[in-house]
Amino acid sequence: MRYPSEHKQQTREKIVKAAARRFCSRGSERAGIGDLMRDLHLTHGGFYRHFLSKEELFVAAFEQGLKQLAHHADSAVKHAPKGGELKALIDGYLSLEHCDDPAGGCPIAALTTEITRRPTKVRGALFNLLIKHIGNEAKYVSGANDEERNRKVRFLFSGMAGTLNVARLIVDIRQRKKFLEDARKFYFEAVKQ
């Protein structure tokens, strides 16, 4: 049976999207390729028609996670009042909904400890994707020049990712909400200067 020419690309995208959610929810070590492919009704051997290795899939899934994060950020900013873009960006990232959805949320917050154990070449690719993502978000931050805006966003983003991880440790929902609310205020005040 011949498939349409776009079938291979569609299948690859399906694998990447599923892997992004699975890696963020379970970690890559607990997300086996065989299980992933079986759940997608694909063969384990078919994986290698799309990727050379699990590391290549990890990079693609990380990029997909950042694209999804950017989509949510752009949507929040789009609906923000004029001048409220930065607040909307911070509020969306440090929301209870984002906190409670590691699978669909920020891949940095979900995978930081795993990323540090990746081979140098993979970490380099992930870092380049992150820098690109940060550069796209820098337009919402004040600063004298691009370098200053990018620096602020690098620290904002890394701080918020850590904050999100700590918030996920907090079992009591009221305490978690309060922690996130305080963090949103803190980051907004720190970055708007």
Tab-separated table of N, CA and C in Angstrom, residues 17-104:
chain	number	residue	atom	x	y	z
A	17	LYS	N	5.142	14.838	18.874
A	17	LYS	CA	4.159	15.396	19.809
A	17	LYS	C	3.890	14.444	20.969
A	18	ALA	N	3.731	13.180	20.662
A	18	ALA	CA	3.495	12.196	21.724
A	18	ALA	C	4.714	12.067	22.628
A	19	ALA	N	5.911	12.073	22.037
A	19	ALA	CA	7.137	11.968	22.827
A	19	ALA	C	7.325	13.184	23.721
A	20	ALA	N	6.998	14.362	23.226
A	20	ALA	CA	7.149	15.580	24.036
A	20	ALA	C	6.314	15.470	25.305
A	21	ARG	N	5.063	15.049	25.159
A	21	ARG	CA	4.195	14.892	26.331
A	21	ARG	C	4.713	13.782	27.256
A	22	ARG	N	5.104	12.688	26.662
A	22	ARG	CA	5.542	11.539	27.458
A	22	ARG	C	6.847	11.839	28.191
A	23	PHE	N	7.804	12.454	27.517
A	23	PHE	CA	9.071	12.785	28.173
A	23	PHE	C	8.831	13.747	29.333
A	24	CYS	N	7.992	14.758	29.118
A	24	CYS	CA	7.737	15.742	30.176
A	24	CYS	C	6.957	15.141	31.347
A	25	SER	N	6.115	14.176	31.083
A	25	SER	CA	5.329	13.595	32.171
A	25	SER	C	6.060	12.472	32.898
A	26	ARG	N	6.882	11.694	32.169
A	26	ARG	CA	7.518	10.519	32.764
A	26	ARG	C	9.033	10.619	32.864
A	27	GLY	N	9.608	11.516	32.087
A	27	GLY	CA	11.054	11.535	31.933
A	27	GLY	C	11.424	10.612	30.785
A	28	SER	N	12.507	10.888	30.134
A	28	SER	CA	12.847	10.107	28.943
A	28	SER	C	13.281	8.687	29.278
A	29	GLU	N	13.860	8.483	30.448
A	29	GLU	CA	14.319	7.139	30.808
A	29	GLU	C	13.144	6.191	31.061
A	30	ARG	N	12.028	6.736	31.483
A	30	ARG	CA	10.836	5.908	31.746
A	30	ARG	C	9.873	5.909	30.563
A	31	ALA	N	10.291	6.494	29.473
A	31	ALA	CA	9.454	6.551	28.271
A	31	ALA	C	10.165	5.776	27.165
A	32	GLY	N	9.888	4.501	27.104
A	32	GLY	CA	10.543	3.649	26.119
A	32	GLY	C	10.001	3.862	24.716
A	33	ILE	N	10.870	3.700	23.745
A	33	ILE	CA	10.483	3.858	22.341
A	33	ILE	C	9.454	2.798	21.948
A	34	GLY	N	9.662	1.564	22.388
A	34	GLY	CA	8.718	0.490	22.062
A	34	GLY	C	7.310	0.802	22.527
A	35	ASP	N	7.186	1.259	23.772
A	35	ASP	CA	5.867	1.614	24.313
A	35	ASP	C	5.259	2.794	23.567
A	36	LEU	N	6.070	3.795	23.298
A	36	LEU	CA	5.591	4.978	22.575
A	36	LEU	C	5.034	4.578	21.210
A	37	MET	N	5.815	3.816	20.466
A	37	MET	CA	5.390	3.423	19.122
A	37	MET	C	4.157	2.521	19.171
A	38	ARG	N	4.112	1.605	20.113
A	38	ARG	CA	2.942	0.730	20.257
A	38	ARG	C	1.689	1.547	20.565
A	39	ASP	N	1.813	2.527	21.455
A	39	ASP	CA	0.662	3.367	21.794
A	39	ASP	C	0.181	4.195	20.608
A	40	LEU	N	1.078	4.462	19.681
A	40	LEU	CA	0.720	5.207	18.473
A	40	LEU	C	0.304	4.272	17.325
A	41	HIS	N	0.256	2.969	17.631
A	41	HIS	CA	-0.087	1.941	16.642
A	41	HIS	C	0.911	1.919	15.483
A	42	LEU	N	2.181	2.067	15.861
A	42	LEU	CA	3.276	2.014	14.897
A	42	LEU	C	4.259	0.937	15.358
A	43	THR	N	5.106	0.497	14.464
A	43	THR	CA	6.062	-0.539	14.839
A	43	THR	C	7.315	0.091	15.430
A	44	HIS	N	7.951	-0.674	16.313
A	44	HIS	CA	9.197	-0.213	16.918
A	44	HIS	C	10.237	0.038	15.826
A	45	GLY	N	10.322	-0.851	14.871
A	45	GLY	CA	11.269	-0.683	13.767
A	45	GLY	C	10.978	0.550	12.931
A	46	GLY	N	9.702	0.939	12.855
A	46	GLY	CA	9.319	2.124	12.097
A	46	GLY	C	9.900	3.406	12.664
A	47	PHE	N	10.236	3.377	13.943
A	47	PHE	CA	10.846	4.538	14.594
A	47	PHE	C	12.089	4.989	13.825
A	48	TYR	N	12.869	4.024	13.364
A	48	TYR	CA	14.151	4.334	12.721
A	48	TYR	C	14.006	4.851	11.288
A	49	ARG	N	12.803	4.897	10.775
A	49	ARG	CA	12.561	5.564	9.499
A	49	ARG	C	12.506	7.084	9.694
A	50	HIS	N	12.328	7.486	10.949
A	50	HIS	CA	12.153	8.903	11.269
A	50	HIS	C	13.309	9.487	12.088
A	51	PHE	N	13.952	8.657	12.891
A	51	PHE	CA	14.982	9.134	13.818
A	51	PHE	C	16.151	8.160	13.841
A	52	LEU	N	17.342	8.702	14.010
A	52	LEU	CA	18.525	7.848	14.123
A	52	LEU	C	18.662	7.261	15.524
A	53	SER	N	18.114	7.989	16.527
A	53	SER	CA	18.287	7.556	17.916
A	53	SER	C	17.232	8.217	18.803
A	54	LYS	N	17.166	7.737	20.026
A	54	LYS	CA	16.275	8.343	21.020
A	54	LYS	C	16.741	9.768	21.336
A	55	GLU	N	18.041	10.005	21.275
A	55	GLU	CA	18.565	11.355	21.532
A	55	GLU	C	18.049	12.334	20.481
A	56	GLU	N	17.994	11.902	19.231
A	56	GLU	CA	17.462	12.764	18.178
A	56	GLU	C	15.987	13.066	18.436
A	57	LEU	N	15.239	12.056	18.861
A	57	LEU	CA	13.826	12.269	19.205
A	57	LEU	C	13.713	13.213	20.400
A	58	PHE	N	14.606	13.073	21.379
A	58	PHE	CA	14.575	13.938	22.562
A	58	PHE	C	14.721	15.400	22.154
A	59	VAL	N	15.650	15.685	21.257
A	59	VAL	CA	15.853	17.064	20.783
A	59	VAL	C	14.602	17.563	20.057
A	60	ALA	N	14.044	16.733	19.185
A	60	ALA	CA	12.837	17.128	18.449
A	60	ALA	C	11.660	17.345	19.394
A	61	ALA	N	11.539	16.491	20.409
A	61	ALA	CA	10.452	16.622	21.385
A	61	ALA	C	10.632	17.885	22.231
A	62	PHE	N	11.867	18.189	22.594
A	62	PHE	CA	12.169	19.405	23.349
A	62	PHE	C	11.774	20.636	22.533
A	63	GLU	N	12.139	20.622	21.248
A	63	GLU	CA	11.780	21.730	20.362
A	63	GLU	C	10.258	21.861	20.259
A	64	GLN	N	9.564	20.743	20.160
A	64	GLN	CA	8.103	20.755	20.107
A	64	GLN	C	7.528	21.360	21.391
A	65	GLY	N	8.099	20.982	22.535
A	65	GLY	CA	7.650	21.533	23.807
A	65	GLY	C	7.832	23.040	23.880
A	66	LEU	N	8.961	23.530	23.374
A	66	LEU	CA	9.196	24.979	23.350
A	66	LEU	C	8.231	25.681	22.396
A	67	LYS	N	7.922	25.050	21.266
A	67	LYS	CA	6.948	25.634	20.334
A	67	LYS	C	5.581	25.736	20.984
A	68	GLN	N	5.193	24.696	21.708
A	68	GLN	CA	3.903	24.711	22.407
A	68	GLN	C	3.898	25.793	23.484
A	69	LEU	N	4.991	25.918	24.202
A	69	LEU	CA	5.125	26.956	25.228
A	69	LEU	C	5.024	28.342	24.600
A	70	ALA	N	5.693	28.541	23.476
A	70	ALA	CA	5.640	29.826	22.771
A	70	ALA	C	4.230	30.124	22.282
A	71	HIS	N	3.540	29.090	21.811
A	71	HIS	CA	2.156	29.264	21.358
A	71	HIS	C	1.280	29.765	22.507
A	72	HIS	N	1.420	29.156	23.689
A	72	HIS	CA	0.642	29.589	24.857
A	72	HIS	C	1.017	31.015	25.264
A	73	ALA	N	2.315	31.312	25.229
A	73	ALA	CA	2.770	32.657	25.595
A	73	ALA	C	2.238	33.690	24.610
A	74	ASP	N	2.319	33.396	23.323
A	74	ASP	CA	1.831	34.325	22.301
A	74	ASP	C	0.330	34.553	22.431
A	75	SER	N	-0.394	33.494	22.767
A	75	SER	CA	-1.839	33.621	22.956
A	75	SER	C	-2.154	34.510	24.157
A	76	ALA	N	-1.430	34.309	25.252
A	76	ALA	CA	-1.643	35.134	26.450
A	76	ALA	C	-1.328	36.589	26.162
A	77	VAL	N	-0.229	36.830	25.464
A	77	VAL	CA	0.192	38.195	25.145
A	77	VAL	C	-0.794	38.854	24.189
A	78	LYS	N	-1.276	38.092	23.235
A	78	LYS	CA	-2.230	38.602	22.246
A	78	LYS	C	-3.510	39.122	22.917
A	79	HIS	N	-3.913	38.477	23.987
A	79	HIS	CA	-5.142	38.862	24.678
A	79	HIS	C	-4.896	39.846	25.829
A	80	ALA	N	-3.648	40.253	26.016
A	80	ALA	CA	-3.307	41.180	27.097
A	80	ALA	C	-3.601	42.613	26.674
A	81	PRO	N	-3.942	43.460	27.641
A	81	PRO	CA	-4.103	44.881	27.307
A	81	PRO	C	-2.755	45.480	26.915
A	82	LYS	N	-2.786	46.544	26.140
A	82	LYS	CA	-1.567	47.227	25.709
A	82	LYS	C	-0.728	47.581	26.941
A	83	GLY	N	0.539	47.201	26.902
A	83	GLY	CA	1.436	47.445	28.031
A	83	GLY	C	1.418	46.329	29.068
A	84	GLY	N	0.520	45.359	28.931
A	84	GLY	CA	0.400	44.266	29.895
A	84	GLY	C	0.974	42.955	29.391
A	85	GLU	N	1.751	43.017	28.310
A	85	GLU	CA	2.269	41.802	27.690
A	85	GLU	C	3.193	41.013	28.622
A	86	LEU	N	4.110	41.700	29.285
A	86	LEU	CA	5.043	41.019	30.178
A	86	LEU	C	4.300	40.355	31.332
A	87	LYS	N	3.357	41.076	31.907
A	87	LYS	CA	2.568	40.505	33.010
A	87	LYS	C	1.805	39.276	32.536
A	88	ALA	N	1.233	39.327	31.350
A	88	ALA	CA	0.496	38.182	30.804
A	88	ALA	C	1.424	36.988	30.585
A	89	LEU	N	2.630	37.267	30.124
A	89	LEU	CA	3.614	36.215	29.901
A	89	LEU	C	3.963	35.517	31.218
A	90	ILE	N	4.248	36.306	32.234
A	90	ILE	CA	4.603	35.766	33.550
A	90	ILE	C	3.399	35.065	34.184
A	91	ASP	N	2.232	35.696	34.123
A	91	ASP	CA	1.026	35.099	34.709
A	91	ASP	C	0.705	33.749	34.068
A	92	GLY	N	0.860	33.661	32.760
A	92	GLY	CA	0.572	32.407	32.070
A	92	GLY	C	1.551	31.302	32.436
A	93	TYR	N	2.821	31.665	32.508
A	93	TYR	CA	3.837	30.659	32.826
A	93	TYR	C	3.686	30.162	34.258
A	94	LEU	N	3.446	31.071	35.170
A	94	LEU	CA	3.344	30.696	36.582
A	94	LEU	C	1.892	30.511	37.024
A	95	SER	N	1.075	30.040	36.126
A	95	SER	CA	-0.331	29.769	36.453
A	95	SER	C	-0.462	28.392	37.100
A	96	LEU	N	-1.522	28.215	37.835
A	96	LEU	CA	-1.811	26.923	38.450
A	96	LEU	C	-2.028	25.856	37.362
A	97	GLU	N	-2.648	26.249	36.266
A	97	GLU	CA	-2.905	25.303	35.174
A	97	GLU	C	-1.596	24.767	34.594
A	98	HIS	N	-0.640	25.679	34.367
A	98	HIS	CA	0.666	25.249	33.841
A	98	HIS	C	1.381	24.385	34.867
A	99	CYS	N	1.299	24.771	36.110
A	99	CYS	CA	1.944	24.016	37.179
A	99	CYS	C	1.404	22.593	37.247
A	100	ASP	N	0.108	22.438	37.065
A	100	ASP	CA	-0.535	21.132	37.210
A	100	ASP	C	-0.498	20.290	35.938
A	101	ASP	N	0.166	20.772	34.889
A	101	ASP	CA	0.223	20.041	33.618
A	101	ASP	C	1.656	19.893	33.122
A	102	PRO	N	2.493	19.117	33.830
A	102	PRO	CA	3.871	18.965	33.375
A	102	PRO	C	3.969	18.375	31.962
A	103	ALA	N	3.075	17.477	31.611
A	103	ALA	CA	3.135	16.835	30.294
A	103	ALA	C	2.931	17.838	29.167
A	104	GLY	N	2.075	18.816	29.375
A	104	GLY	CA	1.790	19.797	28.338
A	104	GLY	C	2.483	21.120	28.551
